[in-house]
Coordinates of C-alpha atoms and ligand atoms in Angstrom, one line a residue:
M1 CA -12.7 -28.5 -76.2
A2 CA -11.9 -29.7 -72.7
H3 CA -8.8 -31.9 -73.2
I4 CA -8.4 -34.4 -70.4
N5 CA -5.2 -35.1 -68.4
D6 CA -3.9 -37.9 -70.6
N7 CA -1.8 -39.2 -67.8
Y8 CA -4.9 -40.7 -66.3
Q9 CA -5.2 -43.0 -69.2
K10 CA -1.8 -44.4 -68.6
L11 CA -3.1 -45.9 -65.3
P12 CA -3.7 -49.7 -65.6
G13 CA -7.1 -48.8 -64.0
N14 CA -8.8 -49.9 -60.9
Y15 CA -7.8 -53.4 -62.0
L16 CA -6.9 -55.2 -58.7
F17 CA -9.9 -54.6 -56.5
S18 CA -12.5 -54.5 -59.3
E19 CA -11.2 -57.8 -60.6
I20 CA -11.4 -59.3 -57.1
A21 CA -15.0 -58.1 -56.7
K22 CA -15.9 -59.4 -60.1
R23 CA -14.6 -62.9 -59.4
V24 CA -16.1 -63.0 -55.9
S25 CA -19.5 -62.0 -57.1
K26 CA -19.4 -64.5 -59.9
F27 CA -18.5 -67.3 -57.5
Q28 CA -21.2 -66.2 -55.0
S29 CA -23.9 -66.2 -57.7
E30 CA -22.9 -69.7 -58.8
N31 CA -22.6 -70.9 -55.1
P32 CA -25.3 -69.0 -53.3
N33 CA -24.8 -71.0 -50.1
A34 CA -21.1 -70.5 -49.8
K35 CA -20.1 -68.3 -46.8
I36 CA -17.2 -66.3 -48.1
I37 CA -14.6 -65.0 -45.7
R38 CA -12.8 -61.9 -46.8
L39 CA -9.2 -61.5 -45.7
G40 CA -8.3 -59.4 -48.6
I41 CA -9.0 -55.8 -48.2
G42 CA -7.1 -53.7 -45.7
D43 CA -10.1 -52.4 -43.8
V44 CA -10.6 -52.9 -40.1
T45 CA -13.6 -54.6 -38.5
Q46 CA -13.5 -53.8 -34.8
P47 CA -15.3 -50.7 -33.4
L48 CA -13.6 -47.5 -32.3
P49 CA -12.0 -47.4 -28.8
K50 CA -14.4 -46.1 -26.1
V51 CA -12.2 -43.1 -25.3
C52 CA -12.6 -41.9 -28.9
I53 CA -16.4 -42.4 -28.9
D54 CA -16.7 -40.4 -25.6
A55 CA -14.4 -37.6 -26.8
M56 CA -16.4 -37.3 -30.1
K57 CA -19.7 -37.3 -28.3
S58 CA -18.6 -34.5 -26.0
A59 CA -17.3 -32.6 -29.1
V60 CA -20.7 -32.9 -30.7
D61 CA -22.2 -31.4 -27.6
E62 CA -19.8 -28.5 -27.9
M63 CA -20.8 -27.9 -31.5
G64 CA -24.4 -27.7 -30.3
D65 CA -23.9 -24.9 -27.9
Q66 CA -23.2 -21.4 -29.1
K67 CA -20.7 -20.7 -26.4
T68 CA -18.4 -23.6 -27.5
F69 CA -19.4 -23.9 -31.2
R70 CA -16.5 -24.0 -33.7
G71 CA -16.5 -23.1 -37.4
Y72 CA -13.6 -23.4 -39.8
G73 CA -10.6 -24.8 -38.1
P74 CA -6.9 -24.2 -38.6
E75 CA -5.8 -26.0 -41.9
Q76 CA -2.7 -27.4 -40.2
G77 CA -4.9 -29.0 -37.5
Y78 CA -5.8 -28.0 -33.9
E79 CA -2.9 -27.4 -31.6
F80 CA -4.3 -29.6 -28.9
L81 CA -3.9 -32.6 -31.3
R82 CA -0.5 -31.6 -32.7
E83 CA 0.9 -31.1 -29.2
K84 CA -0.3 -34.5 -28.1
I85 CA 1.1 -36.3 -31.1
A86 CA 4.5 -34.5 -30.7
E87 CA 4.5 -35.5 -27.0
Y88 CA 3.4 -39.1 -27.2
N89 CA 4.8 -40.3 -30.5
Y90 CA 8.0 -38.4 -30.5
K91 CA 9.2 -36.5 -27.4
C92 CA 8.4 -39.4 -25.1
R93 CA 10.7 -41.5 -27.2
G94 CA 13.4 -38.9 -27.1
L95 CA 12.7 -37.7 -30.7
N96 CA 12.9 -34.1 -31.6
V97 CA 9.6 -33.3 -33.4
D98 CA 7.6 -30.1 -32.7
A99 CA 3.9 -29.6 -32.9
E100 CA 4.6 -26.9 -35.5
E101 CA 6.1 -29.6 -37.8
I102 CA 2.9 -31.7 -37.7
F103 CA 0.1 -31.3 -40.2
I104 CA -3.2 -33.0 -39.4
S105 CA -5.1 -34.5 -42.3
D106 CA -8.1 -36.8 -43.1
G107 CA -5.8 -39.7 -43.6
S108 CA -2.5 -40.9 -45.1
K109 CA -3.8 -41.8 -48.5
C110 CA -4.3 -38.1 -49.4
D111 CA -1.0 -37.1 -47.8
C112 CA 1.0 -39.8 -49.6
G113 CA -0.8 -39.0 -52.8
N114 CA -0.5 -35.3 -52.7
I115 CA 3.0 -34.7 -51.3
Q116 CA 4.5 -35.1 -54.8
E117 CA 2.7 -31.9 -55.9
I118 CA 5.2 -29.7 -54.0
F119 CA 8.1 -31.2 -56.1
S120 CA 9.1 -30.5 -59.7
L121 CA 7.7 -32.6 -62.4
D122 CA 11.1 -33.7 -63.6
S123 CA 11.9 -35.2 -60.2
K124 CA 13.1 -38.8 -60.5
I125 CA 11.2 -41.1 -58.2
A126 CA 12.1 -44.5 -56.7
I127 CA 9.5 -46.9 -55.3
A128 CA 9.5 -50.4 -54.0
D129 CA 8.0 -53.2 -56.0
P130 CA 5.6 -54.5 -54.7
V131 CA 4.1 -51.4 -53.2
Y132 CA 1.0 -49.6 -51.8
P133 CA -0.4 -48.4 -55.2
V134 CA -1.0 -44.7 -54.2
Y135 CA 2.7 -43.7 -54.5
L136 CA 3.0 -44.8 -58.1
D137 CA -0.5 -43.8 -59.3
S138 CA -0.3 -40.3 -57.9
N139 CA 3.0 -39.8 -59.8
V140 CA 1.5 -41.3 -63.0
M141 CA -1.4 -38.8 -62.7
A142 CA 1.0 -36.0 -62.3
G143 CA 2.9 -37.0 -65.4
R144 CA 6.2 -37.9 -63.8
T145 CA 6.5 -41.6 -64.8
G146 CA 6.5 -41.8 -68.6
D147 CA 4.6 -44.7 -70.2
L148 CA 3.8 -48.2 -69.0
K149 CA 6.1 -50.8 -70.4
S150 CA 5.2 -54.4 -71.3
D151 CA 6.9 -55.7 -68.1
G152 CA 4.4 -53.8 -66.0
H153 CA 6.9 -51.0 -65.0
F154 CA 6.7 -47.3 -66.0
E155 CA 9.7 -46.2 -68.1
D156 CA 10.9 -43.2 -65.9
V157 CA 10.5 -44.8 -62.5
V158 CA 13.3 -46.5 -60.5
Y159 CA 11.9 -49.6 -59.1
L160 CA 13.3 -51.2 -55.9
P161 CA 12.6 -54.9 -56.0
C162 CA 11.5 -56.4 -52.7
T163 CA 11.9 -60.2 -52.8
A164 CA 12.5 -63.1 -50.4
E165 CA 16.2 -62.9 -51.5
N166 CA 16.6 -59.4 -50.0
N167 CA 14.2 -60.1 -47.1
F168 CA 11.8 -57.7 -48.7
S169 CA 14.1 -54.8 -47.7
P170 CA 14.8 -52.7 -50.8
K171 CA 18.4 -52.0 -51.8
V172 CA 19.5 -48.4 -52.3
P173 CA 19.7 -47.5 -56.0
D174 CA 23.0 -47.3 -57.9
E175 CA 21.7 -44.2 -59.6
H176 CA 20.6 -40.7 -58.4
V177 CA 16.9 -40.2 -57.6
D178 CA 15.2 -37.1 -56.1
L179 CA 12.3 -38.7 -54.2
I180 CA 12.0 -42.1 -52.5
Y181 CA 9.0 -43.7 -51.1
L182 CA 9.6 -46.2 -48.2
C183 CA 6.8 -47.9 -46.3
S184 CA 7.6 -49.6 -43.0
P185 CA 5.9 -51.8 -41.7
N186 CA 5.2 -52.6 -45.2
N187 CA 1.9 -53.0 -47.1
P188 CA 1.8 -55.5 -48.7
T189 CA 4.9 -57.6 -47.6
G190 CA 4.4 -57.1 -43.9
T191 CA 8.2 -56.4 -43.6
T192 CA 9.7 -53.8 -41.3
L193 CA 12.9 -51.9 -42.1
S194 CA 15.6 -52.2 -39.5
K195 CA 17.6 -49.3 -38.1
E196 CA 20.6 -50.5 -40.2
A197 CA 18.5 -50.5 -43.4
L198 CA 17.2 -47.0 -42.6
R199 CA 20.7 -45.8 -41.9
R200 CA 21.7 -46.8 -45.4
W201 CA 18.7 -45.0 -46.9
I202 CA 19.5 -41.8 -44.9
D203 CA 23.1 -41.9 -45.9
Y204 CA 22.0 -42.3 -49.5
A205 CA 19.5 -39.4 -49.2
K206 CA 22.0 -37.1 -47.7
K207 CA 24.7 -37.9 -50.3
N208 CA 22.2 -37.4 -53.2
D209 CA 20.2 -34.6 -51.8
T210 CA 17.1 -36.8 -51.9
V211 CA 13.9 -36.5 -50.0
I212 CA 12.5 -39.7 -48.4
F213 CA 8.8 -40.1 -48.0
Y214 CA 8.5 -42.5 -45.0
D215 CA 5.0 -44.1 -44.7
A216 CA 4.6 -45.4 -41.2
A217 CA 0.9 -45.9 -41.3
Y218 CA 1.4 -49.3 -39.5
A219 CA 3.9 -48.1 -36.9
A220 CA 1.6 -49.2 -34.0
Y221 CA 1.9 -52.8 -35.2
I222 CA 5.6 -53.0 -34.4
T223 CA 6.0 -55.5 -31.6
E224 CA 9.8 -56.1 -31.6
N225 CA 11.6 -53.5 -29.5
N226 CA 14.6 -53.0 -31.7
M227 CA 12.6 -52.0 -34.7
P228 CA 12.2 -48.3 -35.5
R229 CA 8.7 -46.9 -35.3
S230 CA 9.8 -43.6 -36.7
I231 CA 12.4 -42.7 -39.3
Y232 CA 13.5 -39.9 -36.9
E233 CA 15.0 -42.5 -34.6
I234 CA 17.9 -42.5 -37.1
D235 CA 20.3 -39.6 -36.9
G236 CA 20.2 -37.3 -39.9
A237 CA 16.6 -38.2 -40.8
R238 CA 15.4 -34.7 -40.0
D239 CA 17.5 -33.4 -42.9
C240 CA 16.0 -35.7 -45.5
A241 CA 12.7 -37.3 -44.5
I242 CA 9.0 -36.6 -44.3
E243 CA 7.0 -39.0 -42.2
F244 CA 3.3 -40.1 -42.7
R245 CA 1.2 -41.6 -40.0
S246 CA -2.5 -42.5 -39.7
F247 CA -5.1 -43.2 -37.1
S248 CA -6.8 -45.7 -39.5
K249 CA -5.2 -48.9 -38.3
T250 CA -3.9 -47.5 -35.0
A251 CA -7.3 -46.7 -33.7
G252 CA -9.9 -48.0 -36.2
F253 CA -10.3 -44.6 -38.0
T254 CA -10.7 -46.0 -41.5
G255 CA -14.3 -44.6 -41.6
T256 CA -13.7 -41.7 -39.2
R257 CA -10.6 -40.4 -41.1
C258 CA -7.5 -38.8 -39.5
G259 CA -3.8 -38.9 -40.2
Y260 CA -0.8 -36.6 -40.2
V261 CA 2.4 -35.7 -41.8
V262 CA 5.7 -34.5 -40.1
I263 CA 7.8 -32.1 -42.1
P264 CA 10.9 -31.0 -40.2
K265 CA 11.4 -27.3 -40.3
N266 CA 15.0 -27.6 -41.5
L267 CA 14.0 -29.9 -44.4
T268 CA 14.4 -28.0 -47.8
G269 CA 14.2 -28.4 -51.5
V270 CA 15.9 -26.3 -54.2
N271 CA 14.1 -23.7 -56.4
K272 CA 15.0 -22.8 -60.0
N273 CA 17.5 -20.3 -58.8
G274 CA 19.3 -22.9 -56.7
E275 CA 18.0 -21.4 -53.4
R276 CA 16.9 -23.7 -50.6
V277 CA 13.2 -23.5 -49.7
P278 CA 11.6 -25.1 -46.6
L279 CA 9.3 -27.9 -47.7
K280 CA 7.1 -27.3 -44.7
N281 CA 6.1 -23.8 -46.0
L282 CA 5.1 -25.3 -49.4
W283 CA 3.0 -28.0 -47.8
L284 CA 1.3 -25.4 -45.6
R285 CA 0.5 -23.3 -48.7
R286 CA -0.8 -26.3 -50.5
Q287 CA -3.0 -27.4 -47.6
T288 CA -4.4 -23.9 -46.9
T289 CA -5.4 -23.7 -50.6
K290 CA -6.7 -27.2 -51.3
F291 CA -7.5 -28.9 -48.0
N292 CA -10.5 -28.2 -45.8
G293 CA -9.0 -29.5 -42.6
T294 CA -10.1 -32.4 -40.5
A295 CA -13.4 -32.1 -38.6
Y296 CA -13.0 -30.7 -35.0
I297 CA -15.1 -33.7 -33.7
V298 CA -12.7 -36.2 -35.4
Q299 CA -9.6 -34.4 -34.1
R300 CA -11.0 -34.6 -30.5
G301 CA -11.6 -38.3 -31.1
A302 CA -8.0 -38.8 -32.3
E303 CA -6.7 -36.8 -29.4
A304 CA -8.3 -39.2 -27.0
I305 CA -5.9 -42.0 -27.7
Y306 CA -3.2 -39.9 -26.1
S307 CA -4.0 -40.7 -22.5
D308 CA -3.2 -43.7 -20.3
E309 CA -6.6 -45.1 -20.9
G310 CA -6.5 -44.3 -24.6
Q311 CA -3.1 -46.0 -25.0
A312 CA -4.3 -49.1 -23.2
Q313 CA -7.4 -49.3 -25.5
I314 CA -5.4 -49.0 -28.7
K315 CA -2.9 -51.5 -27.4
N316 CA -5.8 -53.9 -27.0
L317 CA -7.1 -53.2 -30.5
V318 CA -3.8 -53.7 -32.2
G319 CA -3.2 -56.8 -30.0
Y320 CA -6.5 -58.2 -31.2
Y321 CA -5.4 -58.0 -34.9
M322 CA -1.9 -59.2 -34.1
E323 CA -3.4 -62.3 -32.5
N324 CA -5.2 -62.8 -35.8
A325 CA -1.9 -62.4 -37.6
K326 CA -0.4 -65.2 -35.5
I327 CA -3.4 -67.5 -36.2
I328 CA -2.9 -66.9 -39.9
R329 CA 0.8 -67.4 -39.9
E330 CA 0.5 -70.6 -37.9
G331 CA -2.4 -71.8 -40.1
L332 CA -0.4 -71.2 -43.3
E333 CA 2.7 -73.0 -41.9
K334 CA 0.5 -75.9 -40.9
V335 CA -0.6 -76.5 -44.5
G336 CA 3.0 -76.2 -45.6
L337 CA 3.0 -72.6 -47.0
T338 CA 5.8 -70.1 -46.6
A339 CA 4.6 -67.0 -44.9
Y340 CA 6.3 -63.6 -44.2
G341 CA 5.3 -60.6 -42.2
G342 CA 2.6 -60.7 -39.5
I343 CA 5.1 -60.1 -36.7
N344 CA 5.5 -56.3 -36.8
A345 CA 2.7 -55.8 -39.3
P346 CA -1.0 -56.8 -39.8
Y347 CA -0.2 -58.2 -43.3
I348 CA 0.9 -61.8 -44.1
W349 CA 2.6 -62.2 -47.4
L350 CA 2.7 -65.8 -48.6
K351 CA 4.5 -67.6 -51.4
T352 CA 2.0 -69.4 -53.6
P353 CA 2.6 -73.2 -53.7
N354 CA 4.0 -74.9 -56.8
D355 CA 4.6 -71.6 -58.5
L356 CA 1.0 -70.9 -59.0
S357 CA 0.4 -67.3 -60.2
S358 CA -1.1 -64.9 -57.7
W359 CA -4.4 -65.1 -59.6
E360 CA -4.4 -68.9 -59.9
F361 CA -3.9 -69.1 -56.1
F362 CA -6.7 -66.5 -55.6
D363 CA -9.1 -68.8 -57.6
L364 CA -8.0 -71.9 -55.8
L365 CA -8.5 -70.3 -52.4
L366 CA -11.9 -68.9 -53.3
N367 CA -13.1 -72.2 -54.9
K368 CA -11.8 -74.6 -52.3
A369 CA -11.9 -72.7 -49.1
N370 CA -14.3 -69.8 -49.9
V371 CA -11.6 -67.4 -48.6
V372 CA -10.7 -64.1 -50.4
G373 CA -7.2 -62.7 -50.3
T374 CA -5.3 -60.2 -52.5
P375 CA -3.1 -61.4 -55.4
G376 CA 0.4 -60.1 -54.9
A377 CA 0.8 -59.3 -58.6
G378 CA -1.7 -56.5 -58.0
F379 CA 1.0 -54.6 -56.0
G380 CA 3.6 -54.7 -58.7
P381 CA 5.4 -57.2 -61.0
C382 CA 7.6 -58.5 -58.1
G383 CA 4.4 -59.5 -56.2
E384 CA 3.8 -62.2 -58.8
N385 CA 3.6 -65.7 -57.1
Y386 CA 2.8 -64.0 -53.8
F387 CA -0.5 -63.5 -52.0
R388 CA -1.6 -61.1 -49.2
L389 CA -3.8 -61.9 -46.3
T390 CA -4.8 -59.4 -43.7
S391 CA -5.4 -59.8 -40.0
F392 CA -8.1 -57.2 -39.9
G393 CA -11.0 -59.7 -40.0
D394 CA -12.8 -60.7 -36.9
R395 CA -11.4 -63.6 -34.7
D396 CA -14.1 -66.2 -35.6
N397 CA -13.7 -65.6 -39.3
T398 CA -9.9 -65.8 -39.1
I399 CA -10.0 -69.1 -37.2
E400 CA -12.6 -70.5 -39.6
A401 CA -10.6 -69.4 -42.6
M402 CA -7.5 -71.2 -41.4
K403 CA -9.6 -74.3 -40.6
R404 CA -11.0 -74.3 -44.1
L405 CA -7.5 -73.9 -45.6
D406 CA -6.4 -76.9 -43.6
Q407 CA -9.4 -79.1 -44.5
S408 CA -9.9 -78.2 -48.1
L409 CA -6.5 -77.1 -49.4
G410 CA -4.5 -79.8 -47.7
L411 CA -1.5 -78.6 -49.8
K412 CA 1.5 -79.6 -47.9
A413 CA 3.1 -77.3 -50.5
E414 CA 6.6 -76.4 -51.2
G415 CA 7.2 -72.8 -50.5
Ligands
PLP501 N1 -0.3 -46.1 -46.3 C1 -0.4 -47.4 -46.4 C2 0.8 -48.2 -46.6 C3 -1.7 -48.0 -46.4 O1 -1.7 -49.3 -46.5 C4 -2.8 -47.2 -46.2 C5 -4.1 -47.8 -46.2 O2 -4.4 -48.9 -46.4 C6 -2.6 -45.8 -46.1 C7 -1.4 -45.3 -46.2 C8 -3.8 -44.9 -46.1 O3 -4.3 -44.8 -44.8 P1 -5.5 -43.8 -44.5 O4 -6.7 -44.7 -44.1 O5 -4.9 -43.0 -43.4 O6 -5.8 -43.0 -45.7

């Protein structure tokens, strides 16, 4: 008998996005003429930067010529890309990260989901609430979380509430945990952790021998100069933090797929004999066994953003979405809603009016304005009464969505 991994059945299921799809399709079939605008899902809409297209085309030509053809690539990623990342994202900013500490992947979702595998099953984890669902679900699948309780939390997880009262910046726990997931700029709240906040996390991690998983998938969206783009901007982070980055939102690679992880060479965990083992070696072992590497063509495309022209093109791309973010924030404020985020992040997190539940607000927005967003409750219990809009739509749709909100919602709501 093939017994399944029962942990999978502890997952609440694909509830959030399948429920959204179900409600949208019901509404569309009952209102065939409605032109629905989707500001819900976190996918991008604008094409790849030209530098990436040109680089990938020429990589295709290399693959078509026996003299320059490439087969299996290095599992850690090509040195040409790792060197450029180290230079542009770290060394240029005075940060000490070497190419040999960088692992190229096909995107951050896999990295954030798989990293827990190199840690023991009895590791205690802490995650923010609300949060990007991959951190929690991958630990549920692994069997590290215990069962789901009636309050929507898993019994063995330490949750870090992110609410308006703490400016969506989670407080360090009072108890010991082994692994902590932090996401900044944050999906879904659009909040960025300050240097002072990160300082507190690193102090906690060093005191408790904790490893921080720092998801900086949206680092390119930080506009305020005093906000840290990398956790390594804070002294001591190399002793306790792994950083995740992605080309998805930086360069429109959601369909092309590329990301990377930084694991400092001095960062260690403890084995059963109490000896310190470099985490980097375990991750390399894991990747060489289970990961096929990122396509050469894609890595050439990613490399292309690391040039003057490439940097200018991604700045334009990010600027386009951030202008949408501004339009959304201003649109929400105009109708009297309280909105957070959208300044150093492509997400806008709004408080539902009159204490409507996240799903009630979803239905209201769909029915009255034909606009789709994401109910905050889908990201964790503390997301209840909140709602996420993204700035990844195209400009005309974003403007139109705010116009409809103004005309049809006319809330003048209390936050
Ligand atoms: N981390 C966060 C916080 C995200 O929101 C996403 C994507 O939405 C990812 C990671 C995954 O990005 P990728 O497309 O690189 O897998």
